[in-house]
Coordinates of C-alpha atoms in Angstrom, one line a residue:
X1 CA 24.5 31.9 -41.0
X2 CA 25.6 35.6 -40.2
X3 CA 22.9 37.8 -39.1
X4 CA 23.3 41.7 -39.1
X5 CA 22.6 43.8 -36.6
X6 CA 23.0 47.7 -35.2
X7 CA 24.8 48.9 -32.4
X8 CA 21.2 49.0 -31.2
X9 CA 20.4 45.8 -31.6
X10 CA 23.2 44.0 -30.6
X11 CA 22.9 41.1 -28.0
X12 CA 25.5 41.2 -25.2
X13 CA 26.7 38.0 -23.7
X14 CA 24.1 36.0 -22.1
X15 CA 24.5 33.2 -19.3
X16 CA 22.1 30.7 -18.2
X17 CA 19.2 29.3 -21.0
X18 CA 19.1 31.4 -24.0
X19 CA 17.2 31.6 -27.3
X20 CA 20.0 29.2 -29.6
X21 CA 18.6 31.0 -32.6
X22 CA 19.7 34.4 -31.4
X23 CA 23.4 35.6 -32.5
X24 CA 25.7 35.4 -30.2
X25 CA 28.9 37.5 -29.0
X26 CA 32.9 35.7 -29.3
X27 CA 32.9 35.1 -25.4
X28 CA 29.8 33.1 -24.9
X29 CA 30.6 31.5 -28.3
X30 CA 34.1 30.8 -27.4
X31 CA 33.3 29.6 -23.7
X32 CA 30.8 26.8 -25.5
X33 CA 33.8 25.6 -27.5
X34 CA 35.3 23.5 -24.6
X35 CA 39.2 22.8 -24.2
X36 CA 40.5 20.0 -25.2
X37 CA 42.5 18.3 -28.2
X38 CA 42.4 21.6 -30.5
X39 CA 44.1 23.5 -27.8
X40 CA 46.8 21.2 -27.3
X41 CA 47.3 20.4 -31.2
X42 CA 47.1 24.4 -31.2
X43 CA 49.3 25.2 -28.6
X44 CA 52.2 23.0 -30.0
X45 CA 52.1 24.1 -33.6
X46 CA 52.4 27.6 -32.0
X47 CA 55.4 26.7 -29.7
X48 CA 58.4 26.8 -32.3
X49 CA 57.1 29.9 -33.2
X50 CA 57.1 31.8 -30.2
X51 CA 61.1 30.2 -29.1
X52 CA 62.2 32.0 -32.2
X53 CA 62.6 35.5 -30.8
X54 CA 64.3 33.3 -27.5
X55 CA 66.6 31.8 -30.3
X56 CA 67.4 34.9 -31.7
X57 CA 68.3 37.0 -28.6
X58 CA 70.3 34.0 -26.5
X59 CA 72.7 32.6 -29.6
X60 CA 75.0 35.4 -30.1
X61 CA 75.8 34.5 -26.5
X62 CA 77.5 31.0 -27.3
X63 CA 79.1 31.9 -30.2
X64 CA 81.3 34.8 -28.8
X65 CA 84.3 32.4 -27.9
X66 CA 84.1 30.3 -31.2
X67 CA 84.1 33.4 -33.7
X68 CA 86.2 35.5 -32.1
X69 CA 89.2 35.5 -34.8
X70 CA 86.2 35.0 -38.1
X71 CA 84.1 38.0 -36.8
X72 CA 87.5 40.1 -35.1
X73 CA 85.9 40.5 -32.0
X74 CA 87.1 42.4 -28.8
X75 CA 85.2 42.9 -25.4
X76 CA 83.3 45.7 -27.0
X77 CA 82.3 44.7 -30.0
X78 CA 80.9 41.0 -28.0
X79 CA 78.5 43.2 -25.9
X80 CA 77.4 45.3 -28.8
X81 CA 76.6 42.0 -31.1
X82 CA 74.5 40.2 -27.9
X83 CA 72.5 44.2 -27.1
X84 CA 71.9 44.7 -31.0
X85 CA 68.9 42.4 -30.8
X86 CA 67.2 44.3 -28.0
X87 CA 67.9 47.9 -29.3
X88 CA 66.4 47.0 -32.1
X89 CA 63.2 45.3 -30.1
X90 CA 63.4 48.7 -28.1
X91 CA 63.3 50.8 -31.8
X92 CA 60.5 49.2 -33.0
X93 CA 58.5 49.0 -30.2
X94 CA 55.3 50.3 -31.2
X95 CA 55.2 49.7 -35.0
X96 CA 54.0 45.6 -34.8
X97 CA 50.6 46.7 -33.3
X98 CA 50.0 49.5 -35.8
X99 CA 50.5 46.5 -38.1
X100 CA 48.2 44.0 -36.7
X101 CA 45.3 45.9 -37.5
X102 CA 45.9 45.9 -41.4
X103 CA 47.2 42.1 -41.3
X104 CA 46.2 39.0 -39.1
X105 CA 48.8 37.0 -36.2
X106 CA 48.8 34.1 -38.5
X107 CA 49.4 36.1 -41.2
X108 CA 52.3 37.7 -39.3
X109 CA 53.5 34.8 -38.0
X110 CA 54.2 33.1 -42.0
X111 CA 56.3 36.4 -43.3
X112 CA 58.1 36.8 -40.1
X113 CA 59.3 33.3 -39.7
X114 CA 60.0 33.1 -43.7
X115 CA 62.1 36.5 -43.0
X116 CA 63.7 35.6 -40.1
X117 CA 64.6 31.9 -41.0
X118 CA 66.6 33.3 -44.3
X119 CA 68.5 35.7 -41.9
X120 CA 69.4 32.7 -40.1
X121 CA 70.6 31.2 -42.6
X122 CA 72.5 33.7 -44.3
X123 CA 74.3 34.6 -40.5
X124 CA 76.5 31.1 -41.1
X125 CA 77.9 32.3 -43.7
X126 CA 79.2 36.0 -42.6
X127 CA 82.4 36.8 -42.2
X128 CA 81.8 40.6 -41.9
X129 CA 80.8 41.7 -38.2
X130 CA 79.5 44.5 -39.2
X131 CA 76.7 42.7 -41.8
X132 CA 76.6 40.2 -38.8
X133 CA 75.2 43.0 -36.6
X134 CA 73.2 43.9 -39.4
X135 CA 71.6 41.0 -39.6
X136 CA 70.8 40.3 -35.7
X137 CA 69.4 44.0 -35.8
X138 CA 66.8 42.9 -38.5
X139 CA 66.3 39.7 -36.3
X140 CA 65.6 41.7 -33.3
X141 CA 62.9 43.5 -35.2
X142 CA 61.3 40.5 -36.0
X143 CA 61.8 39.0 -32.3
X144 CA 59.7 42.0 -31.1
X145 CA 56.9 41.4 -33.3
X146 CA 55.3 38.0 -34.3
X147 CA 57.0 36.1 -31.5
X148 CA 56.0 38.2 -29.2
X149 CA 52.1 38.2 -30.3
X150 CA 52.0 34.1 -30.1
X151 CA 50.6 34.6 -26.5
X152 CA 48.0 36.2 -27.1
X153 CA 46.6 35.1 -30.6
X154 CA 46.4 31.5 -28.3
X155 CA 44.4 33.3 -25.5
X156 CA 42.0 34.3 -27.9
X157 CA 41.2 30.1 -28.6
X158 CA 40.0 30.3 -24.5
X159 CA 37.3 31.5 -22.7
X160 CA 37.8 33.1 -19.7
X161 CA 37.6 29.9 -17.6
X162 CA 40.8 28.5 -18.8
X163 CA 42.8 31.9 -19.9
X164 CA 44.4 32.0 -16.2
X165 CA 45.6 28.1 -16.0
X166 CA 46.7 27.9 -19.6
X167 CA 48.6 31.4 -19.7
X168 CA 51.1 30.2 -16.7
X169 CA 51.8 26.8 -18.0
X170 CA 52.1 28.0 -21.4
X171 CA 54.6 30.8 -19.9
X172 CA 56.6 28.1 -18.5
X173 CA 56.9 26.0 -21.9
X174 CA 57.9 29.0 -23.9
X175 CA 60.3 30.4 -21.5
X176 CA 62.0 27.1 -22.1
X177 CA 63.5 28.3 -25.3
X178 CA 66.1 29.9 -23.2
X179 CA 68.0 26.3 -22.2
X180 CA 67.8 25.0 -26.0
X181 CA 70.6 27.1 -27.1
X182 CA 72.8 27.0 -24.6
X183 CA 72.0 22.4 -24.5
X184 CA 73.0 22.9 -28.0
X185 CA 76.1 25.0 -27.1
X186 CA 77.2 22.0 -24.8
X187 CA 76.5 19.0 -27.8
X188 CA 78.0 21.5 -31.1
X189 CA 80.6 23.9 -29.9
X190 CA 83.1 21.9 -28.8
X191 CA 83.3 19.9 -31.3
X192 CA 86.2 20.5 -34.2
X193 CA 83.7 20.2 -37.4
X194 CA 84.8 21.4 -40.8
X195 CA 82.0 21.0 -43.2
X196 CA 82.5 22.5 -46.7
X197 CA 79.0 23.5 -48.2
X198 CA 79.6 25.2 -51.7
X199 CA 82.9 25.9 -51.2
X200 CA 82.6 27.6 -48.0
X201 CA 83.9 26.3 -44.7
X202 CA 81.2 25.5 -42.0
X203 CA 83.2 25.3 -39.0
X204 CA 81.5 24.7 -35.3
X205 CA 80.0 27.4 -34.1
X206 CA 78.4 27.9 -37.9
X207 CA 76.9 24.6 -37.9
X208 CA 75.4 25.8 -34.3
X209 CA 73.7 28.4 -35.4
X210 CA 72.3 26.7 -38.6
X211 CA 70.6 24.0 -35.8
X212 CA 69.5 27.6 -33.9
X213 CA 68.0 28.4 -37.1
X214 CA 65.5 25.3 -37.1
X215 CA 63.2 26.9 -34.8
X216 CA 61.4 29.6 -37.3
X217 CA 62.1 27.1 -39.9
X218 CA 59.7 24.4 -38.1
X219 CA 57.9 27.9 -37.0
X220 CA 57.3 28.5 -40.8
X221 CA 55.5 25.3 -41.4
X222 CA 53.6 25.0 -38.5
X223 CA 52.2 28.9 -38.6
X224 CA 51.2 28.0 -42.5
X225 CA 48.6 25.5 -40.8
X226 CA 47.6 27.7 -37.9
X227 CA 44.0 29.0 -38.4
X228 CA 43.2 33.0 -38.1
X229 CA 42.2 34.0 -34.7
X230 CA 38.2 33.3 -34.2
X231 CA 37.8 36.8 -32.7
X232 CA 40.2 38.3 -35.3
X233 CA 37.7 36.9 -38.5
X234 CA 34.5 38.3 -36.2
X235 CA 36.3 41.7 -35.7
X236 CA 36.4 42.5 -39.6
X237 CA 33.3 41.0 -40.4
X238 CA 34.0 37.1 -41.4
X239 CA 31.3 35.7 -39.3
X240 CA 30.6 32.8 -41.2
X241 CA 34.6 31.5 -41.4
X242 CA 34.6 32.7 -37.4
X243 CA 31.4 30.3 -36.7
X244 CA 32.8 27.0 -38.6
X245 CA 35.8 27.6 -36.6
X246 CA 34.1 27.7 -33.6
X247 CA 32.3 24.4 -34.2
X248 CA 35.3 23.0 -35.4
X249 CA 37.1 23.6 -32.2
X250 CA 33.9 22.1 -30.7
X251 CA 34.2 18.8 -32.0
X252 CA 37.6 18.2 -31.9
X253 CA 36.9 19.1 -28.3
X254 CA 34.0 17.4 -26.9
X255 CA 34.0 14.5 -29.9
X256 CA 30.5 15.6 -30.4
X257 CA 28.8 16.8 -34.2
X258 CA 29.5 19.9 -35.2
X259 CA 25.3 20.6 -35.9
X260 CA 25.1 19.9 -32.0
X261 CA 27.3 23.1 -31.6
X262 CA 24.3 25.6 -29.6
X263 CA 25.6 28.6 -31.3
X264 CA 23.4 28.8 -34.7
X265 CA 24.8 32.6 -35.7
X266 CA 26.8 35.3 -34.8
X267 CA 26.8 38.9 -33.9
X268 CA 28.0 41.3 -36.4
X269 CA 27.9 44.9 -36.4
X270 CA 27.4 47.0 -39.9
X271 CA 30.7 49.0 -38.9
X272 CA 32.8 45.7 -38.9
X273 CA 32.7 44.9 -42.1
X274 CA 35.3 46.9 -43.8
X275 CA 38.8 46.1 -42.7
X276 CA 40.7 48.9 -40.8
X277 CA 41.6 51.7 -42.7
X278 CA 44.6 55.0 -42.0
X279 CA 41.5 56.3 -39.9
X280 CA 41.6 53.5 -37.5
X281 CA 45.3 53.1 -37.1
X282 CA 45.2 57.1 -36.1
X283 CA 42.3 56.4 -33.7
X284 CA 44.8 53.7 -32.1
X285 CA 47.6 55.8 -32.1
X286 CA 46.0 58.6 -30.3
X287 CA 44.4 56.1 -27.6
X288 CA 47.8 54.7 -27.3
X289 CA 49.2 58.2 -27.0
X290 CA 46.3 59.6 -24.7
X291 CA 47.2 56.3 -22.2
X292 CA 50.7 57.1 -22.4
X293 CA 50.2 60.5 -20.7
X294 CA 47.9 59.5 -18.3
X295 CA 50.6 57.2 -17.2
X296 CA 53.0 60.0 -16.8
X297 CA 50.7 61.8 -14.7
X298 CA 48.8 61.6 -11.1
X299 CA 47.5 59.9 -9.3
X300 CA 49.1 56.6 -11.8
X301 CA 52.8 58.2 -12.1
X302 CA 54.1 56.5 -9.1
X303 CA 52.7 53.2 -9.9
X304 CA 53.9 53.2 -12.6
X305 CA 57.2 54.6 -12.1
X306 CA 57.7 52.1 -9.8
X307 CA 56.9 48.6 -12.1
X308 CA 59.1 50.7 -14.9
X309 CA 62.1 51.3 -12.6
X310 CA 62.2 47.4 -11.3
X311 CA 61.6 45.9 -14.8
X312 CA 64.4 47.8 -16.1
X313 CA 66.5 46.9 -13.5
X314 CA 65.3 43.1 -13.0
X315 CA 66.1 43.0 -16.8
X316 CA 68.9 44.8 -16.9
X317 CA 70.4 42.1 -14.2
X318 CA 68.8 39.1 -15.3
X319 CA 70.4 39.2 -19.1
X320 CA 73.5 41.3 -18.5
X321 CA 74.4 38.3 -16.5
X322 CA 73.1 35.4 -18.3
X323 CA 74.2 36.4 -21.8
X324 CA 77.8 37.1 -20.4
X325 CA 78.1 34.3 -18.3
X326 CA 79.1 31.5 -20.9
X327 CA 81.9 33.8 -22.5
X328 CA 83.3 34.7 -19.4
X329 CA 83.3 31.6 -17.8
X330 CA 84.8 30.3 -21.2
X331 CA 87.6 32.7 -20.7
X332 CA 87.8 31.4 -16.6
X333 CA 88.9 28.2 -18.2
X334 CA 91.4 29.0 -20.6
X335 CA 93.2 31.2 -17.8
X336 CA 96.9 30.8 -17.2
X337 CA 97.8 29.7 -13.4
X338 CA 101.5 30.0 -14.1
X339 CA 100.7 33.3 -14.5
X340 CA 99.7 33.7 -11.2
X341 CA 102.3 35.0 -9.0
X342 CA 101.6 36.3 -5.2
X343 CA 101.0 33.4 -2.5
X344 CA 98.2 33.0 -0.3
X345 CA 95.3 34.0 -1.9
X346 CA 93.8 32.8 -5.3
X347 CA 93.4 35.2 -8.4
X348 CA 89.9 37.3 -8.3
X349 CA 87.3 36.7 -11.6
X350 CA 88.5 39.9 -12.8
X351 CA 91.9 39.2 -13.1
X352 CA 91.5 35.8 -14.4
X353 CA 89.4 37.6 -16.8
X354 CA 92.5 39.9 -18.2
X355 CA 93.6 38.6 -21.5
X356 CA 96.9 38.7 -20.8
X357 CA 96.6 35.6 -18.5
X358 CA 95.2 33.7 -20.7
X359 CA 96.4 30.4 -22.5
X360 CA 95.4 31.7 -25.9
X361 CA 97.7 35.1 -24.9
X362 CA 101.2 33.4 -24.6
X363 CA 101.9 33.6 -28.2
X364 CA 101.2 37.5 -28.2
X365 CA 102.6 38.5 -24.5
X366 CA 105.6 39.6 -26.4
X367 CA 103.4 41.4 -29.3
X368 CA 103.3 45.2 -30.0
X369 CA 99.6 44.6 -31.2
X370 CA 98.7 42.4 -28.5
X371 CA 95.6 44.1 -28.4
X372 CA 94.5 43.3 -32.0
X373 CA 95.4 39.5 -31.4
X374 CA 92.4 37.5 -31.7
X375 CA 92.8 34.6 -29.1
X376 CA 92.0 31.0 -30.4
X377 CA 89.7 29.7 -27.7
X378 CA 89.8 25.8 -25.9
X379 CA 86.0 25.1 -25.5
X380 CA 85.4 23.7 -22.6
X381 CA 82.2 21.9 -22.9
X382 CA 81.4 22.1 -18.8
X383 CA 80.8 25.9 -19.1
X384 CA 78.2 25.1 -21.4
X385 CA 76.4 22.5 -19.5
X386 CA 76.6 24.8 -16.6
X387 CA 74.8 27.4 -18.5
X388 CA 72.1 25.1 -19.1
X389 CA 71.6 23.9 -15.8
X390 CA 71.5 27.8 -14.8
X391 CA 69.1 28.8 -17.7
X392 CA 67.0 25.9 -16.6
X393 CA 66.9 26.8 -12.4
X394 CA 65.5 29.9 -13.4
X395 CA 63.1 29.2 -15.2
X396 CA 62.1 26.4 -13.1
X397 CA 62.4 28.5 -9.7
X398 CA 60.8 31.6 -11.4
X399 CA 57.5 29.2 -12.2
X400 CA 57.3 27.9 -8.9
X401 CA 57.5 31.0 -7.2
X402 CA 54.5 32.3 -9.2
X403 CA 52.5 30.3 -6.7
X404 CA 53.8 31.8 -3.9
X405 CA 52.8 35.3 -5.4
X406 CA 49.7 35.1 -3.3
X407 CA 49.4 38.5 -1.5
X408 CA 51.0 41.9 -1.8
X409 CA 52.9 41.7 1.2
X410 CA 54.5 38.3 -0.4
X411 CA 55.5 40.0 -4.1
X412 CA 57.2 42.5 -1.1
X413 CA 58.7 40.4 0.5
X414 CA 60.3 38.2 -2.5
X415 CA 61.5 41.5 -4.5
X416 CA 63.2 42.5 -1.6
X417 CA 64.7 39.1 -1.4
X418 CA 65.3 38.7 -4.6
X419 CA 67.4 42.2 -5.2
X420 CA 68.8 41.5 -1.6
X421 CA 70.5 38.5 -2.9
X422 CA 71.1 40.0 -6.4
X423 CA 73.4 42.5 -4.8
X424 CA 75.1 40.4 -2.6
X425 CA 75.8 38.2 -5.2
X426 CA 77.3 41.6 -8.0
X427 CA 79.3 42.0 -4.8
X428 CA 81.1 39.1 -4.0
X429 CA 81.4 37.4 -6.9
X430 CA 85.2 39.0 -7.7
X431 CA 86.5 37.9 -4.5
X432 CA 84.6 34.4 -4.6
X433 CA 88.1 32.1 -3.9
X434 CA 87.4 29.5 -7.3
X435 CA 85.4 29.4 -10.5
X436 CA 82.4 27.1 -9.2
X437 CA 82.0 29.7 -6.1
X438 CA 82.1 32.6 -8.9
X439 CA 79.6 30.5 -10.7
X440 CA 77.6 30.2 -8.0
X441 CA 76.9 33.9 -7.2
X442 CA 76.7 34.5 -10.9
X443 CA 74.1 32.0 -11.1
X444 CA 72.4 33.4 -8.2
X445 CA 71.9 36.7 -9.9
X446 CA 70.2 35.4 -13.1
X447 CA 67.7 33.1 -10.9
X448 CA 66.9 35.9 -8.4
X449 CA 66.5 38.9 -11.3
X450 CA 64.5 36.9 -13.4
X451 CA 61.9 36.0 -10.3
X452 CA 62.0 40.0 -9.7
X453 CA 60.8 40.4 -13.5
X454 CA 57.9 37.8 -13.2
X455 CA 56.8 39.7 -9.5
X456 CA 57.0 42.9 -11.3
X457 CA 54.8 41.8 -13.9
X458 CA 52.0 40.9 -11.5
X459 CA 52.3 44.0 -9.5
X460 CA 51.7 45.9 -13.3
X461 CA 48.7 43.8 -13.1
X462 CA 47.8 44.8 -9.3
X463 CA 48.0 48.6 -9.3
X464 CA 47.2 49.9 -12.8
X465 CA 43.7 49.6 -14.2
X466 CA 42.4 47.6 -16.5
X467 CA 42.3 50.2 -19.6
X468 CA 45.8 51.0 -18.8
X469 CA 47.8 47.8 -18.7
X470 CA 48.2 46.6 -22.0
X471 CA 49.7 50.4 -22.4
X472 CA 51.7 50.2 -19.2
X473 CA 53.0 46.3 -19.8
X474 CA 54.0 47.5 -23.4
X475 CA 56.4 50.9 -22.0
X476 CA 57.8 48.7 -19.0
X477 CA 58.7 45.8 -21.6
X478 CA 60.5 48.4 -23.3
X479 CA 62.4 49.6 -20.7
X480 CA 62.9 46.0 -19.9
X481 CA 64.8 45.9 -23.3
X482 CA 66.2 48.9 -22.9
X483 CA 68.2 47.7 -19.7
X484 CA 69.4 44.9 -21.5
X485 CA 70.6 47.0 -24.5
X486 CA 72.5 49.7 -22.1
X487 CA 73.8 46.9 -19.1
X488 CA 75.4 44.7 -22.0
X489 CA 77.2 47.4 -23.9
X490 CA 78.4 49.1 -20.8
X491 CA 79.5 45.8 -19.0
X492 CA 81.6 44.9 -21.8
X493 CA 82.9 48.3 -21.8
X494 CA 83.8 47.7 -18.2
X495 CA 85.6 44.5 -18.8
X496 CA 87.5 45.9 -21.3
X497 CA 88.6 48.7 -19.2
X498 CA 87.6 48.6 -15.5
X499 CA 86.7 45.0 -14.5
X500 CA 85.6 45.2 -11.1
X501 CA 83.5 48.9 -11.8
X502 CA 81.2 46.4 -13.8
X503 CA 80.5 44.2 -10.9
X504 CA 80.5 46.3 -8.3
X505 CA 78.4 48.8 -10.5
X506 CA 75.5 46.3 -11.1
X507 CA 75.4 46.1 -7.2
X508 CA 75.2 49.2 -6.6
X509 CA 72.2 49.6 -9.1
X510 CA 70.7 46.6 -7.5
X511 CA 70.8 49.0 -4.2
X512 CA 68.7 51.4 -5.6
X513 CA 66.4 48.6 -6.9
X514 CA 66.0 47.3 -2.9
X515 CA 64.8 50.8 -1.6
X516 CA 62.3 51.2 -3.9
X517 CA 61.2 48.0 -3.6
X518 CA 60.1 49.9 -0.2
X519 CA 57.4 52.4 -1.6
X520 CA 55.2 49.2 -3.0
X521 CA 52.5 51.0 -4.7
X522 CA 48.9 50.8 -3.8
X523 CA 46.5 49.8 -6.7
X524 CA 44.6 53.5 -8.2
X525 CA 41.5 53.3 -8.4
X526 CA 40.5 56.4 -11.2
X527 CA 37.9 57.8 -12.6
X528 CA 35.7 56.9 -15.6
X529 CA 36.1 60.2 -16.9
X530 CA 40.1 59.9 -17.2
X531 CA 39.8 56.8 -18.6
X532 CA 37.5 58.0 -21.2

């Protein structure tokens, strides 16, 4: 039963004994519902869905040894194919929330994932970088949308007793999706596989990125069977639909009837029962727009200049590093030690990382395009495994250290830490005497920037207001990606060219990073009226 009511009449959320008869609001209806079995069915049809957009940015990075001479790839080209994904995140930005307000998540969810797995697909069979990049670019505009909304189309199946608890845990499981790829890396890449599939050759690192591509497959199915949000269906007026949800969720999670569910009706306003029209997407635009300057202007400017600033360095850091870690280790263990000549100190990562001392090289040492060679890769499964034991430390240390982030003085204390060893790690890892020492640092750096993303995160949600943080966590995300996109192209510019200005560069950035970790903003407190 749906009863009507105007803006006048409507019932706010009551506590305590109430009349059962009387409609109801989503949160008091919602807190009623329990937790329980629907959750967790919910929560793990929903999973494969939200690794795709981890899938889609982290497997470029495993492939770049393997398809080297198919795709004709040089330094250059390597950083531009693992940034494409994240410029074209940063591009579209905005547009996925203009969309939501026309179409529903789950709705989302099915054409994305049908989209996105047929890109997948189609990637095994380039041979053209440049449709490659093409297709990673239209991948990376589907990563920044439906992926990205599975967190909260889930908070809105919790009340607000169990939003807290089930966001960080939920956090931890999806940020898992960044070991899968490179634990597949380990079992598919090395392996010499030939498959012919209609007449075209699958070789390994095809194969791999066919398994990558089972994610928004499974994705596909799962979202096809994922109901619409309850507070989505009350927001454009489908009470009744919203209300047998809501008692559906209750007996699966209590085991009780669905006619002993308290809440007999709903609230509904006469304004919510059209859907959103040009009129409402222009009303979000200009909140969205009005938020935006406020942001950029006192007393909130340093604030949030300061969580913009660290996420784009954390960022910046965090997947310059761990993207480029599994090529250039790769490379570490094809190099040539008879090529090493002086005595009494062992090579430095940057020249082991010169292409002329690598096995692969010999053949073309005495080349006039030596250059232009493409270099047939030994993959070494170890650097693989090591990537997933890295990818798994940080997300592993990052989780635990959310329960030290207590205090202000403690998020302090551990980005200062955190950027402190960051630096000293961009700094010594050239001169770091063997690979498992260069390793070490490297690691270092992905475990420590991605615990200063996570801090930064929660200061965002310190020291900007309420009315402004979903505005504020949407531009710092950004210039998350944007640090991505610019430290991956130019670091593989740098390796190409300069080596050691690449290293020495990101420490010096991470400097910067550890003085203005220093001016810690204090939480503004503004006035109603700017809000308005």
């Amino acid at each position: 039963m749906v009863k009507e009511t105007s803006e006048e009449d409507k019932i706010s959320t009551i506590t305590g004994n109430v009349n059962v008869d009387e409609p109801a609001e989503y949160e008091r209806a919602i807190s009623v519902t329990g937790f329980g079995l629907f959750n967790v069915l919910l929560f793990m049809a929903a999973l494969p869905i939200a690794w795709t957009g981890a899938f889609d940015t982290t497997s470029p990075a495993f492939i770049l040894a393997s398809a080297e001479c198919d795709l004709q790839l040089t330094f250059f080209r390597k950083g531009l194919l693992i940034a494409f994904p994240f410029i074209a995140m940063l591009a579209t930005a905005s547009l996925w929330d203009y969309v939501t307000i026309y179409v529903g998540r789950r709705t989302l969810f099915v054409l994305g994932l049908l989209a996105d797995s047929i890109l997948n697909i189609l990637s095994t069979a380039v041979d053209s970088y440049h449709v490659f990049l093409l297709i990673k670019f239209i991948s990376g505009v589907i990563a920044g949308g439906p992926p990205s909304m599975v967190m909260g189309y889930l908070t809105e199946f919790h009340s607000a007793t169990y939003k807290p608890r089930f966001a960080a845990w939920s956090g931890f499981l999806f940020s898992m999706a960044t070991i899968v790829p490179a634990a597949l890396g380990f079992t598919i890449l090395p392996l010499e596989w030939v498959v012919d599939v209609f007449g075209k050759s699958y070789n390994s690192w095809r194969i791999y990125l066919l398994l990558c591509s089972i994610p928004p497959v499974l994705g596909l199915v799962t979202a096809s069977m994922l109901p619409e949000s309850p507070k989505h269906l009350m927001e454009i007026g489908r009470q009744d639909e919203a209300l047998k949800l809501f008692r559906r969720m209750y007996t699966m999670n209590t085991r009780k009837p669905a006619d002993t569910f308290s809440i007999k009706a709903l609230v509904v306003q006469k304004t919510q029962l059209s859907r959103p029209t040009l009129r409402a997407s222009l009303e979000k635009m200009r909140i969205d727009l009005y938020n935006t300057k406020l942001l950029f202007s006192a007393p909130y400017l340093p604030a949030f200049s300061y969580v913009t600033f660290l996420q784009f360095g954390s960022m910046l850091g965090f997947n310059t590093m761990r993207l480029w870690v599994p090529h250039m280790f790769m490379i570490l263990s094809n190099y040539d030690y008879e090529h090493w000549k002086p005595v009494g100190r062992a090579p430095t990562i940057c020249e082991m990382l010169d292409r002329h001392a690598a096995k692969p090289g010999r053949l073309y040492l005495n080349s006039t395009n030596f250059d232009d060679a493409c270099f047939e890769w030994k993959i070494n499964p170890v650097v693989y495994q090591n990537s997933t034991i890295i990818a798994s430390s940080a997300v592993l240390f990052s989780f635990l250290m959310g329960f030290l982030m207590t205090t202000r003085l403690r998020k302090q204390m551990i980005l200062f830490a955190a950027f402190l060893i960051s630096l000293a790690s961009s700094f010594g890892i050239n001169w770091a005497q063997a690979p498992p020492y260069m390793l070490t640092l490297a690691a270092a750096v992905i475990v420590t920037s991605r615990i200063a993303s996570n801090v930064v995160n929660a200061v965002n949600a310190d020291v900007i207001p309420i009315p402004l943080r979903a505005t504020s966590m949407s531009i710092i995300t950004s210039s998350g990606n944007l640090g991505v996109a610019l430290g991956n192209v130019i670091f593989s510019a740098l390796l190409d060219f300069e080596c050691l200005a690449g290293f020495l560069g990101l420490g010096c950035f991470f400097i910067i990073c550890i003085i203005i970790t220093f001016l810690y903003p204090k939480p503004v407190r503004a006035s109603p009226q700017s809000l308005a």
